[in-house]
Every structure is written in structure tokens, then in C-alpha cells.
Coordinates of C-alpha atoms and ligand atoms in Angstrom, one line a residue:
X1 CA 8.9 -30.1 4.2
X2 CA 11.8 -27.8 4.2
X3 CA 11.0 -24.5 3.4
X4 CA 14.3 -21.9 2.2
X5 CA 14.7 -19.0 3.6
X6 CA 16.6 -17.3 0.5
X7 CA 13.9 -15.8 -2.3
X8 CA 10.6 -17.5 -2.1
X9 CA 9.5 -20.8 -1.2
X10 CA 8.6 -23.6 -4.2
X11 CA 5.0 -23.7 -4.8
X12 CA 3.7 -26.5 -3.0
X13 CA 1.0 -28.2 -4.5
X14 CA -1.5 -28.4 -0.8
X15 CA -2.6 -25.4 -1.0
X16 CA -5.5 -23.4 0.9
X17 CA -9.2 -23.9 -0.6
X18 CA -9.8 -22.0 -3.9
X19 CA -11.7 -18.7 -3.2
X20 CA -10.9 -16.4 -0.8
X21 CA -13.8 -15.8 1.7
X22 CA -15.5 -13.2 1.8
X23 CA -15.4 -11.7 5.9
X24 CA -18.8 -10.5 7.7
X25 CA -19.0 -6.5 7.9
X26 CA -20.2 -5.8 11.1
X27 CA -22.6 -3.0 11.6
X28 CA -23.3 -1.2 14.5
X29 CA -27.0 0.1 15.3
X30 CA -26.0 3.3 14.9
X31 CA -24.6 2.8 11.4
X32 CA -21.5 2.8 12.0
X33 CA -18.9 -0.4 10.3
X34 CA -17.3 -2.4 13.8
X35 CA -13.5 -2.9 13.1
X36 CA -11.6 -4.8 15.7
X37 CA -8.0 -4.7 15.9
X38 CA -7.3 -8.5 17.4
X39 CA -4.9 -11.6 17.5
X40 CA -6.3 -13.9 15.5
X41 CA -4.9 -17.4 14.0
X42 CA -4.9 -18.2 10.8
X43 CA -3.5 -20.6 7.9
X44 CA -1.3 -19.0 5.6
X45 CA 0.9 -21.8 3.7
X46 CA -1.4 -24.9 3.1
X47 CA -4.3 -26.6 5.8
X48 CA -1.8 -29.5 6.4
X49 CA 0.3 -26.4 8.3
X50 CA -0.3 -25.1 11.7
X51 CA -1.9 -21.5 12.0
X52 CA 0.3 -18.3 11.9
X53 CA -0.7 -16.1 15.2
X54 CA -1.9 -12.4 13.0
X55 CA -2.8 -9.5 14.3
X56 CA -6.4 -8.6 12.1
X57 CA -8.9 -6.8 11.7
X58 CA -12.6 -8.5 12.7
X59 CA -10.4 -11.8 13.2
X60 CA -9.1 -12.2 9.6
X61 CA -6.2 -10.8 7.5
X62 CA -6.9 -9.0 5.6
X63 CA -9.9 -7.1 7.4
X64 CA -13.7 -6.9 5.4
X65 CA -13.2 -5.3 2.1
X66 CA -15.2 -2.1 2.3
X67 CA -17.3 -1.0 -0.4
X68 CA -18.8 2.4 -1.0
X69 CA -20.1 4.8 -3.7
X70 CA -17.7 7.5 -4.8
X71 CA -19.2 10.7 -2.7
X72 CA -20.4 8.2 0.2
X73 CA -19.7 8.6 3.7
X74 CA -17.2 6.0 5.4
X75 CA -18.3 5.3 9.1
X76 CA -16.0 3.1 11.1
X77 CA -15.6 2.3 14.7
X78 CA -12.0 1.0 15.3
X79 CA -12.3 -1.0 18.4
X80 CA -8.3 -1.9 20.0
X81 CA -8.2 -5.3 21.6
X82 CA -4.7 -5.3 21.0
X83 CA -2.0 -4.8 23.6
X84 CA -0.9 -2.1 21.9
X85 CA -2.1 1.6 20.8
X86 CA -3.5 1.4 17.0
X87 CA -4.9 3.2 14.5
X88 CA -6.0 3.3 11.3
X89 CA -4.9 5.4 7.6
X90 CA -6.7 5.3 4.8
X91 CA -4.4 5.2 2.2
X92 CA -4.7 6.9 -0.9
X93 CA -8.1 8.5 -0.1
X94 CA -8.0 12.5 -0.3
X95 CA -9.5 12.7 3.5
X96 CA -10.7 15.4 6.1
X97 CA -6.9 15.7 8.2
X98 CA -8.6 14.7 11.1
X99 CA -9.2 11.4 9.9
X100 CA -5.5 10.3 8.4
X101 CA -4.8 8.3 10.6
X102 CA -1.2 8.8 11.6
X103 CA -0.5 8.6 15.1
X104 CA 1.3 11.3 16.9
X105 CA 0.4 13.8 13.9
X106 CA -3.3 14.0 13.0
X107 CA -4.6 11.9 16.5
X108 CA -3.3 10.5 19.8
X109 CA -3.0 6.6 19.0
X110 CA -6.5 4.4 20.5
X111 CA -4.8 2.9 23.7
X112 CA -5.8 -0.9 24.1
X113 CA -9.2 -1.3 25.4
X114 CA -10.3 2.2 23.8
X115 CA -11.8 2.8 20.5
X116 CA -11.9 5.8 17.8
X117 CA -14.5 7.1 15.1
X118 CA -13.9 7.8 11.6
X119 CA -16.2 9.4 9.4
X120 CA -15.4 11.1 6.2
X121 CA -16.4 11.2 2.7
X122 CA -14.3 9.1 -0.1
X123 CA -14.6 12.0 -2.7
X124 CA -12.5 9.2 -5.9
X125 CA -13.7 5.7 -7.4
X126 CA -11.3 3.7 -7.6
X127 CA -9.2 1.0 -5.0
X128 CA -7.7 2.2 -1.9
X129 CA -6.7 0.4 1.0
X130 CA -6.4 1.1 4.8
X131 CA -4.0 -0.3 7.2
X132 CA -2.4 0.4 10.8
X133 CA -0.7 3.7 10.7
X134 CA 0.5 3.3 14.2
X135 CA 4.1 1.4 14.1
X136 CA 3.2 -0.1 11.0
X137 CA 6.7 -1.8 10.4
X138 CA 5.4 -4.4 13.3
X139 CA 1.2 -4.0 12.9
X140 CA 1.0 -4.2 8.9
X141 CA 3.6 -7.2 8.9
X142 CA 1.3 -9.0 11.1
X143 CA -1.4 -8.6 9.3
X144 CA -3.8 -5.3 10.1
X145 CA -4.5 -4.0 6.4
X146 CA -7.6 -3.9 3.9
X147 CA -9.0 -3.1 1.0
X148 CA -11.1 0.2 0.4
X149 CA -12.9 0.0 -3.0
X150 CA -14.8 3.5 -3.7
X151 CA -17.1 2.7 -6.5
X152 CA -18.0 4.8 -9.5
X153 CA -21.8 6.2 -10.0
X154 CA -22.5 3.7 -12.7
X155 CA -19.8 0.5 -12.4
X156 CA -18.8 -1.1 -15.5
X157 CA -18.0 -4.5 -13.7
X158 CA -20.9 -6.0 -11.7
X159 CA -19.6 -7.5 -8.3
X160 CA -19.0 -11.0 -10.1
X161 CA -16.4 -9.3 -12.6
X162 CA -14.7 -6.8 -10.3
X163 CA -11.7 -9.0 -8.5
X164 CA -9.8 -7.6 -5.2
X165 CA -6.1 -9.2 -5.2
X166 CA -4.3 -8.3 -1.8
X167 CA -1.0 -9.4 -2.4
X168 CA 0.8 -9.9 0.9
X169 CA 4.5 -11.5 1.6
X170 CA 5.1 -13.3 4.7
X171 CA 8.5 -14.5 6.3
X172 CA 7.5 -18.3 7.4
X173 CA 9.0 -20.4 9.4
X174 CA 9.9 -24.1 8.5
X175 CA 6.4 -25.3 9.9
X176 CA 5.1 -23.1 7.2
X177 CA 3.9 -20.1 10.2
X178 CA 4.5 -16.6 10.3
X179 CA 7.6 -16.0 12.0
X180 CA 8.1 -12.5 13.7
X181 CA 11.2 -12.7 15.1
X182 CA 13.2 -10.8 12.3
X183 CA 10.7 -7.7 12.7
X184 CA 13.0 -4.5 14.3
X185 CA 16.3 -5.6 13.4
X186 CA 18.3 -3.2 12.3
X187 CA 19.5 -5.7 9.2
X188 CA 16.1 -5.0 7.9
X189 CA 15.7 -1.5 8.6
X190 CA 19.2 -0.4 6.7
X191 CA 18.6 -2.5 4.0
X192 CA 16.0 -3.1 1.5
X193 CA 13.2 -3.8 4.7
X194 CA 11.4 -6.6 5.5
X195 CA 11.3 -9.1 2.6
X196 CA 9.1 -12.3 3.1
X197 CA 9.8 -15.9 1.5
X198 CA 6.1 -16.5 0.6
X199 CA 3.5 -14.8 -0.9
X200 CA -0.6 -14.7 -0.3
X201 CA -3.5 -13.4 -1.9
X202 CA -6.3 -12.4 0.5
X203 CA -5.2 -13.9 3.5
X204 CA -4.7 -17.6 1.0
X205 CA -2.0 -19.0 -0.8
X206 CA -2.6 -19.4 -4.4
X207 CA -5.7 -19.3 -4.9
X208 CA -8.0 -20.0 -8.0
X209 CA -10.0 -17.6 -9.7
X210 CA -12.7 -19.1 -12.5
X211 CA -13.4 -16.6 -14.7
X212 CA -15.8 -16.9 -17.7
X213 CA -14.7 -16.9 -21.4
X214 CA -15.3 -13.8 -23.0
X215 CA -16.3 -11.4 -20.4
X216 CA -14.5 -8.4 -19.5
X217 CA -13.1 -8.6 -15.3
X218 CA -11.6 -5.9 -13.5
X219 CA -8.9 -7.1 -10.9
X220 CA -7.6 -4.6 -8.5
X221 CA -4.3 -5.7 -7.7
X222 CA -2.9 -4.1 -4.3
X223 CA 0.9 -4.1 -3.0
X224 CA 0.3 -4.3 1.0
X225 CA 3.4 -6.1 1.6
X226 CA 6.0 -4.0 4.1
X227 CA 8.8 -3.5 1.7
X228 CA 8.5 -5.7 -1.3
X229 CA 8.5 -4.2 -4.9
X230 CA 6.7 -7.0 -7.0
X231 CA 7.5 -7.6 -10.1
X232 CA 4.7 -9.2 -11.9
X233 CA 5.3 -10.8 -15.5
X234 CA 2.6 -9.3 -17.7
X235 CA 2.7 -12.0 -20.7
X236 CA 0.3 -14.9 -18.5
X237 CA -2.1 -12.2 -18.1
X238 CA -2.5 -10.2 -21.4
X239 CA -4.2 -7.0 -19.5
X240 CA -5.0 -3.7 -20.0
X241 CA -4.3 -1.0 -17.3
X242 CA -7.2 1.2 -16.2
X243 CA -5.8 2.8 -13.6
X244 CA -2.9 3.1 -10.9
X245 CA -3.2 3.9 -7.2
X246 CA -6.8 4.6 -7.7
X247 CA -7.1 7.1 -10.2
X248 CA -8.3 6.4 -13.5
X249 CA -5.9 6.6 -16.9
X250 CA -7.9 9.0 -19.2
X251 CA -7.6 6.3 -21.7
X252 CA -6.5 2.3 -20.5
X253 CA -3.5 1.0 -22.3
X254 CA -2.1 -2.4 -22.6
X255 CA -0.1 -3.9 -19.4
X256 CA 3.4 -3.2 -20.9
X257 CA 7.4 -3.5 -19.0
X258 CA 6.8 -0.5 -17.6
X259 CA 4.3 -1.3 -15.8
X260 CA 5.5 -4.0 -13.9
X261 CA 7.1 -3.2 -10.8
X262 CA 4.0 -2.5 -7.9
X263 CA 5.6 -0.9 -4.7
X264 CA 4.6 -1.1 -1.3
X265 CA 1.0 0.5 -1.0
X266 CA 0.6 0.7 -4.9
X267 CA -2.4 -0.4 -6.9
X268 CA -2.7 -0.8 -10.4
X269 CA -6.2 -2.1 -11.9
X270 CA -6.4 -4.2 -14.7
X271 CA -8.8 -5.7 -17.5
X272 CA -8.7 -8.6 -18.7
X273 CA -11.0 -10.5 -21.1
X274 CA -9.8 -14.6 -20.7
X275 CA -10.1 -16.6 -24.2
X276 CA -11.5 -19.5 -23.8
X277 CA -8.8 -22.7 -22.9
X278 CA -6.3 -19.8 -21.8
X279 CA -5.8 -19.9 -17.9
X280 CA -4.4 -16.5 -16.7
X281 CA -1.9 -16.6 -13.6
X282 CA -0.2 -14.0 -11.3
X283 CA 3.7 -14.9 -11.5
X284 CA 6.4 -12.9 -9.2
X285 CA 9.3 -12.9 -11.1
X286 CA 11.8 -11.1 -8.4
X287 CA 13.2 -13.8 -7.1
X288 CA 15.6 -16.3 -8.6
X289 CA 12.8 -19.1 -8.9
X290 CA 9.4 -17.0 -10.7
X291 CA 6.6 -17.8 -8.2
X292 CA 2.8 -18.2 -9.7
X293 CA 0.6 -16.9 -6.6
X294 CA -2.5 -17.0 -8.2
X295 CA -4.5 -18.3 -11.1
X296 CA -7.4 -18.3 -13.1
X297 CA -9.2 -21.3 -14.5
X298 CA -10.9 -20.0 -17.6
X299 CA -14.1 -21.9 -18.2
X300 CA -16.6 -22.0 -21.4
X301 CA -17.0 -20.8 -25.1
X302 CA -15.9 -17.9 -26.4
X303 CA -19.3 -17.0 -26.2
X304 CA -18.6 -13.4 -24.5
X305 CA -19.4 -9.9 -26.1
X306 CA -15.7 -9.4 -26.1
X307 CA -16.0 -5.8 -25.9
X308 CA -13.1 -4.6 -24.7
X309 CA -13.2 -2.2 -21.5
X310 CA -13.6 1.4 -21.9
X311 CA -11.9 4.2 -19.7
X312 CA -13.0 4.7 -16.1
X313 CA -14.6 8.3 -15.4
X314 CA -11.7 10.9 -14.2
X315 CA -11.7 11.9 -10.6
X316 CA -11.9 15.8 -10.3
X317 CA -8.1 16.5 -9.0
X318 CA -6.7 19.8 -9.2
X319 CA -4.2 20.1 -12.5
X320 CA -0.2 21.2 -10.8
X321 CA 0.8 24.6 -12.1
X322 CA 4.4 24.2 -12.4
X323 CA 5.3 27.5 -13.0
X324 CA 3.5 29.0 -10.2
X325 CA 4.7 26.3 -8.0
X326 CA 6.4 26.4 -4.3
X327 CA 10.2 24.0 -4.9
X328 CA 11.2 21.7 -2.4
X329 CA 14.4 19.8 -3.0
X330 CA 14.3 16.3 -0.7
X331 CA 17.4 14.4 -0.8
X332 CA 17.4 10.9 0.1
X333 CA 20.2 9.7 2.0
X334 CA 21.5 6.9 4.6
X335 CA 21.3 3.3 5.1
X336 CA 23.4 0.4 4.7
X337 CA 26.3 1.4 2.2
X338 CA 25.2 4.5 2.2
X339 CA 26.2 8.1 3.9
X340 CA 25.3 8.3 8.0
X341 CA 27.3 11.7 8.4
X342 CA 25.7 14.6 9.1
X343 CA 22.7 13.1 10.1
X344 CA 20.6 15.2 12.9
X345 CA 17.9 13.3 14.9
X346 CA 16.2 14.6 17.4
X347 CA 17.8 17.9 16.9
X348 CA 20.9 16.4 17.6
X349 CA 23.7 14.9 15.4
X350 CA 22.6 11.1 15.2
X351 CA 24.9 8.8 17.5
X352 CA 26.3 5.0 17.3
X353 CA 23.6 4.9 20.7
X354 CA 20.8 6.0 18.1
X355 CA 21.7 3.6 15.6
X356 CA 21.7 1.3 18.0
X357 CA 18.4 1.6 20.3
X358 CA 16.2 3.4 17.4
X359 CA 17.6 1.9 14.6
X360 CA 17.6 5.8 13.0
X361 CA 19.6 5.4 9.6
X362 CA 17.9 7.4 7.0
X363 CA 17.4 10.8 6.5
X364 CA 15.1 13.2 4.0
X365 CA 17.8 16.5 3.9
X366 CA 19.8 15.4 6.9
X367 CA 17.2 14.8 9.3
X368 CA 16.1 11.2 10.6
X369 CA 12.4 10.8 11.1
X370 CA 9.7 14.0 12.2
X371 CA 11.6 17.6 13.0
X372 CA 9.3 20.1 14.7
X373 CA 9.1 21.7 12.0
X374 CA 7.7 20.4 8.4
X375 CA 9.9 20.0 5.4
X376 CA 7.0 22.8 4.2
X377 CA 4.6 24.7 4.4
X378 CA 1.8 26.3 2.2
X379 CA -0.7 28.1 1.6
X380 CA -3.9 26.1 0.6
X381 CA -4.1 25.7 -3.4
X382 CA -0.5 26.6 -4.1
X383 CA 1.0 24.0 -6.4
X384 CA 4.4 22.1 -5.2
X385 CA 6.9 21.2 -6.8
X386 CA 9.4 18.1 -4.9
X387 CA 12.6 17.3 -6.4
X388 CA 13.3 14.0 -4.8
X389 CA 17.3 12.0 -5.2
X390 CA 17.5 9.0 -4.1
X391 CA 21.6 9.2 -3.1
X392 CA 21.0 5.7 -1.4
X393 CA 22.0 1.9 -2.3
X394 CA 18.3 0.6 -2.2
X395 CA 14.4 1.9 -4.2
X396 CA 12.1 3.9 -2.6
X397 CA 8.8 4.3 -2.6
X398 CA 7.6 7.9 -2.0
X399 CA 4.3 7.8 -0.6
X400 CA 2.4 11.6 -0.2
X401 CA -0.5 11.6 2.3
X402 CA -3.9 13.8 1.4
X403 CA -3.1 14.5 -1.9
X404 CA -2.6 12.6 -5.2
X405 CA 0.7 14.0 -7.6
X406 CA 1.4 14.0 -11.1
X407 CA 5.1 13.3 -12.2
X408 CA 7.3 15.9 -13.7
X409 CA 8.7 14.9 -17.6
X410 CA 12.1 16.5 -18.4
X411 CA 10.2 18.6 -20.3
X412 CA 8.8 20.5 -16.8
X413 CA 5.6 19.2 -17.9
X414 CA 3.2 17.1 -15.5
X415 CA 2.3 13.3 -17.1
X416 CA -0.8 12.2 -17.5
X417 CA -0.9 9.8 -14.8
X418 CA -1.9 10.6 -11.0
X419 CA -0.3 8.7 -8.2
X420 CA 0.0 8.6 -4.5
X421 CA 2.9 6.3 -4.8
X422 CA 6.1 6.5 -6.6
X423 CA 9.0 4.4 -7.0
X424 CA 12.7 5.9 -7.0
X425 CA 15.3 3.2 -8.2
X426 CA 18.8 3.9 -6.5
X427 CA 20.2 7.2 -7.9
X428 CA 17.7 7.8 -9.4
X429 CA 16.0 11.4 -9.2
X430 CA 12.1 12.5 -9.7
X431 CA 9.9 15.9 -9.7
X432 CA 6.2 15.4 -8.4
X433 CA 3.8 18.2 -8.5
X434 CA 0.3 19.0 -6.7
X435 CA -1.9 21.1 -5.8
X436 CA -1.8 21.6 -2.0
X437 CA -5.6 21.5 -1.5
X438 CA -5.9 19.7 1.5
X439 CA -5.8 22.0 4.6
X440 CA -3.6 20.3 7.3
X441 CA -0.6 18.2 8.6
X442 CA 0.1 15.7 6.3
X443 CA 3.1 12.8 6.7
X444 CA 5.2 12.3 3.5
X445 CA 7.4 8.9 3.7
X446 CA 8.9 5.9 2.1
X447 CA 6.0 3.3 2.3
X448 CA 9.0 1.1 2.6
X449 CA 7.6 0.5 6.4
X450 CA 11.1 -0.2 8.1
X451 CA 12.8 2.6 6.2
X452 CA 9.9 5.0 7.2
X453 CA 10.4 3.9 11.1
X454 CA 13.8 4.0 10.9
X455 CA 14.1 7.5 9.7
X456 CA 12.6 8.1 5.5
X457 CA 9.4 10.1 7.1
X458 CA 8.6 13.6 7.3
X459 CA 5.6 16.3 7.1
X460 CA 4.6 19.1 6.0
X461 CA 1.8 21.7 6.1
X462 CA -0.9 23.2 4.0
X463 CA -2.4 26.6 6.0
Ligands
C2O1 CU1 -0.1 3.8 3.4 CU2 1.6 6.7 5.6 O1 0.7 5.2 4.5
CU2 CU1 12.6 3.3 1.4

């Protein structure tokens, strides 16, 4: 089989067994969830295809899906049998500093051999992930991720009807393994990042769902790949949003254009009620070929209440007040075809040696990567305001940590979405707004993983 390495692969017809399996949750006697950062092999393209060497959590990519109650305490035990230091963020979830997860700004990274405890409370329903916050360019693309699904008080899909979709892409080689070696080039950290030529769904490539006629399902759909906007067609699925990166819409529309593109580390959940003899399918449409990475065999009569789903509960987030609000203006600059003057790294004027040996190309207001000193700093319950141009030739991602925003209309007015997440297309510019309620040092990047290492990261403080 020869596999391309342009856009993504042709379906093959082998593919893995049908449903993803579920992974073992290990529990400790002191109540405390065992996650262990390993090398692990698994099967990615089809069982006729030798295993891909992953980096996972409890020997499978992606790790156990973790379910708790909204309010609940999350107790995990990351245990590092990598050769590398780890750690772990838990993405999207408003969390006690201490417990982000970011290496070299909320804790020291777990050396191999060594092991960390977090503990905090998941104050929103709704689906969140968690993945390697420690050079995640390299430890996401090999495989350390997984879903975080907070539920509400009273669920409106049993376990049966509520679907997690981990969508991940993969670079593979020609024997249909995950090949590392483009990881750290400098072609993909100045261009649009690491971009794989396959695509899987839970750790297994297309799989099939079977869904029953006539009843309501909730499928959580999250964007783990490194660098990859998806662009999913909405007309095979015939969906109704309920709510993106975790937080609820106060009332669910239907999946329209708009609402196609999912960036790295985005969620969007969806309804869908299948009609009996209508298969649903997942199709990629990015690439020149479209590329159906999942499906879902619709089985039975019609039979089904049919009720169509109702809003989620709202999360309690603190409503922006834009005109009391602290401005920030970040301008987004750098990258291939794009503007490397005036670039300070380090505290220095970035070099052709820098370029070089820390592939530093970007910059957030003419600084490359982490200053000493945050991009803000605010009191605690101040609303901000960011003004964000993207003066680069590739999208962005814009990824706040701690706190959830709402985006600005040209009206000043906040929407009536909440994200964690936002694309910016090339030129194109944005205001967020929040309220800075979280007390401590919180990282503020381009979820765009090789762009974020190779300089679209910064911080900033809420005192
Ligand atoms: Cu998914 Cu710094 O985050
Ligand atoms: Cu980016």
C-alpha cells in the first residue's frame, strides 16, 4: 500500500475493529485516579499494519476518559515513566493555579521516575480535555491527551447516548506507523504546524458508531490534534450545537457554515436524532480528497420519542464589563512570510543563531515566547479587554488558560457564546473580554502547539 504524504490518506477499507474501547481507570487505595505517562504500542491505521510506538497515558492513546459531576473533586496521580519531565493541563477547566499544569509557570515539571498530585474541583459541566503541558509540540503529537467530561446534576443523555469523539491526526509513514521524525523542524514551526496525513477517532481509525432510530445522542467532538483546524461538513450529520468548548449555548441551534471549522483544543457538542435508514458520518473536508473518519450505522424504526434536545444548564461565569474593562492590544506577528524584525527573545533582539537552534519565529508584541514580565496584570475581578491582529500568513488559535471569554461584536458588545478557544484567520483581528477571576499566573498562547513553542506564548497575572 502506498500511503501519500500530501493531504490525507484514501480511506482504506481494513480498518481497526468498530468501537473504540473503553481503557481501565485505575484507582489508587487512597482514592486517588493512577495516570502513567508511558511508551506504549499501538495500531493506528488498520490491524494488517504494524504498531506506531505512542507515548500514553495508562498504555493507551488517548488516556481513560474521566468522568465527574459538575462540583466534584478531580484526584489524579501522574506517575512519569517517561524519559522525559511531564505534566499534565487541564484544558478548559476554570482550576485552582496551582493545578494548571504548565511547566516552568504554575509547577516544576515531574522528572522521570517521579510523580505529582492533582486535586481540584471542576466547577462547569460540559467536555474538557487534559493533555501534556510540558513540550507539548513533541508529548501531545505522540499521543499524551484525554478526554475530561464534567457532567451536569441531572444529565439529559444516559452514558449509552452521550458519544466522546477524540479526533486526532497523525503523520504516518508508508507502513501505515506514526512517524516522528518531522517533529521540531523548523518547516513546521514557521508554517501552519504540524499537519498529519491521517486521521483517528479515539485512538482507532474509522470507526462505527450504531446509534438507534429516533433517540436523541450527544457526541462531544474534541480537536486534540497539534495544529490542525478541521473542517467538518455539517450536511451528513444534520446536528444541533449545544455547546462549544464546554460551555453551554443558552439556547442550541442548528450545526450551520459557521460552525464548521474546530481548532486545535476546541470542542463543540452536538445533538443529533438519526432517522431511521440515514447513516450519519464525520467527513474532513480540508483536504483536497473529503476524508469520512467516522460513521454511524443507524439501526431500527423510527420508533424514537423524537423529542428534540433542549438547552444544557448555564455554567455560572462572570458577565465582561466592557466599559470598566483593563485594554490590552496583542499583535500577532512572525513566521514564514511573515515580519522577523524587531523581534526580542530572551531580552535580546532575536538572532539568525536563535532561529536556528530554538526555532523562535513568532512573536505576541515583539517578544518571542515568556518575558519576565506578563503581557498583564490585574487585579482580581477586573474585566479585560484583548484586542488580538493576526498580521501573520497562517490562523491562529488563541487559547486563554483559567478563564473562559466572550467575543467582542463591532458593536463593543460581548456575544453570547463563551469560549476558551478562538480562531483568528490571517489578518484577521478579534476583541475577547473576561472577567479576570482567577487569582494567579496564567499562560495565554496559540494552541497551535509548534507555533506556541516556537514563540506565540505569553502570560499574564491576576493579583
Ligand atoms: Cu490546551 Cu496551554 O493548553
Ligand atoms: Cu498559531
Amino acid at each position: 500500500m502506498a500511503l501519500s504524504r500530501r493531504g490525507f490518506l484514501v480511506a482504506s477499507a481494513a480498518t481497526l475493529a468498530a468501537t473504540p474501547g473503553a481503557i481501565r481507570v485505575a484507582w489508587a487505595d487512597d482514592g486517588f485516579l493512577e495516570i502513567t505517562a508511558r511508551p506504549a504500542s499501538q495500531k493506528l491505521f488498520s490491524n494488517d499494519n504494524p504498531p506506531s510506538d505512542l507515548w500514553t497515558y495508562n498504555g493507551r492513546s488517548p488516556g481513560p476518559e474521566l468522568r465527574v459531576t459538575k462540583g466534584e473533586r478531580v484526584r489524579v496521580r501522574l506517575i512519569n515513566e517517561l524519559d522525559e519531565p511531564t505534566s499534565i493541563h487541564w484544558h478548559g477547566v476554570r482550576i485552582d493555579n496551582a493545578m494548571d499544569g504548565v511547566a516552568g509557570l504554575t509547577q516544576q515539571p515531574v522528572p522521570p521516575g517521579e510523580r505529582f498530585e492533582y486535586d481540584f474541583v471542576a466547577p462547569d459541566a460540559g467536555t474538557y480535555w487534559y493533555h501534556a503541558h510540558t513540550k507539548s509540540w513533541n508529548q501531545v503529537a505522540r499521543g499524551l491527551y484525554g478526554a475530561l467530561i464534567v457532567e451536569e446534576h441531572e444529565p439529559s443523555f444516559d452514558n449509552t447516548h452521550d458519544l466522546t469523539i477524540v479526533i486526532d491526526d497523525w503523520q504516518l509513514d508508508e507502513q501505515g506507523r506514526f512517524d516522528p521524525s518531522g517533529l521540531g523542524s523548523l518547516m513546521e514551526w514557521s508554517h501552519a504546524g504540524r499537519l498529519g496525513n491521517w486521521l483517528t477517532v479515539n485512538g482507532t481509525s474509522i470507526p462505527n458508531f450504531m446509534l438507534n432510530a429516533g433517540e436523541p445522542y450527544r457526541l462531544r467532538l474534541i480537536n486534540v490534534c497539534n495544529a490542525r483546524i478541521l473542517e467538518i461538513d455539517p450536511r451528513p450529520l444534520r446536528a444541533t450545537v449545544l455547546a462549544v468548548d464546554g460551555q453551554p449555548l443558552a439556547e442550541p441551534e442548528p450545526l450551520s457554515d459557521k460552525r464548521l471549522r474546530l481548532a486545535p483544543a476546541q470542542r463543540i457538542d452536538l445533538a443529533v436524532t438519526p432517522k431511521a435508514g440515514r447513516n450519519l458520518s464525520l467527513v474532513e473536508i480540508s483536504a483536497r480528497q473529503p476524508f469520512t473518519f467516522a460513521t454511524f450505522a443507524v439501526t431500527g424504526s423510527d420508533a424514537g420519542s423524537g423529542a428534540r434536545a433542549a438547552a444544557l444548564p448555564a455554567n455560572l461565569l462572570a458577565d465582561p464589563d466592557p466599559a470598566a474593562a483593563h485594554y490590552v492590544i496583542l499583535d500577532m506577528t512572525g513566521g514564514a512570510m511573515g515580519d522577523l524584525t524587531d523581534i526580542t527573545y530572551k531580552g535580546k533582539p532575536l538572532t539568525v543563531t536563535d532561529i536556528r537552534e530554538t526555532g523562535q519565529v513568532w512573536a505576541f508584541n515583539g517578544i518571542a515566547n515568556l518575558a519576565d514580565e506578563p503581557l498583564f496584570r490585574v487585579r482580581r475581578g477586573k474585566t479585560v479587554i484583548v484586542e488580538m491582529s493576526n498580521d501573520t500568513a497562517f490562523a491562529h488559535a488563541m487559547h486563554t488558560h483559567g478563564h473562559h471569554f466572550r467575543i467582542l461584536g463591532a458593536d463593543g458588545k460581548p456575544g453570547a457564546e463563551w469560549r476558551d478557544t478562538l480562531i483568528l484567520e490571517q489578518s484577521e483581528k478579534a476583541r475577547i473580554a473576561f472577567v479576570a477571576d482567577n487569582p494567579g499566573k496564567w499562560l495565554f498562547h496559540c494552541h497551535m502547539l509548534e507555533h506556541a513553542a516556537a514563540g506565540m506564548s505569553t502570560w499574564f497575572e491576576v493579583v
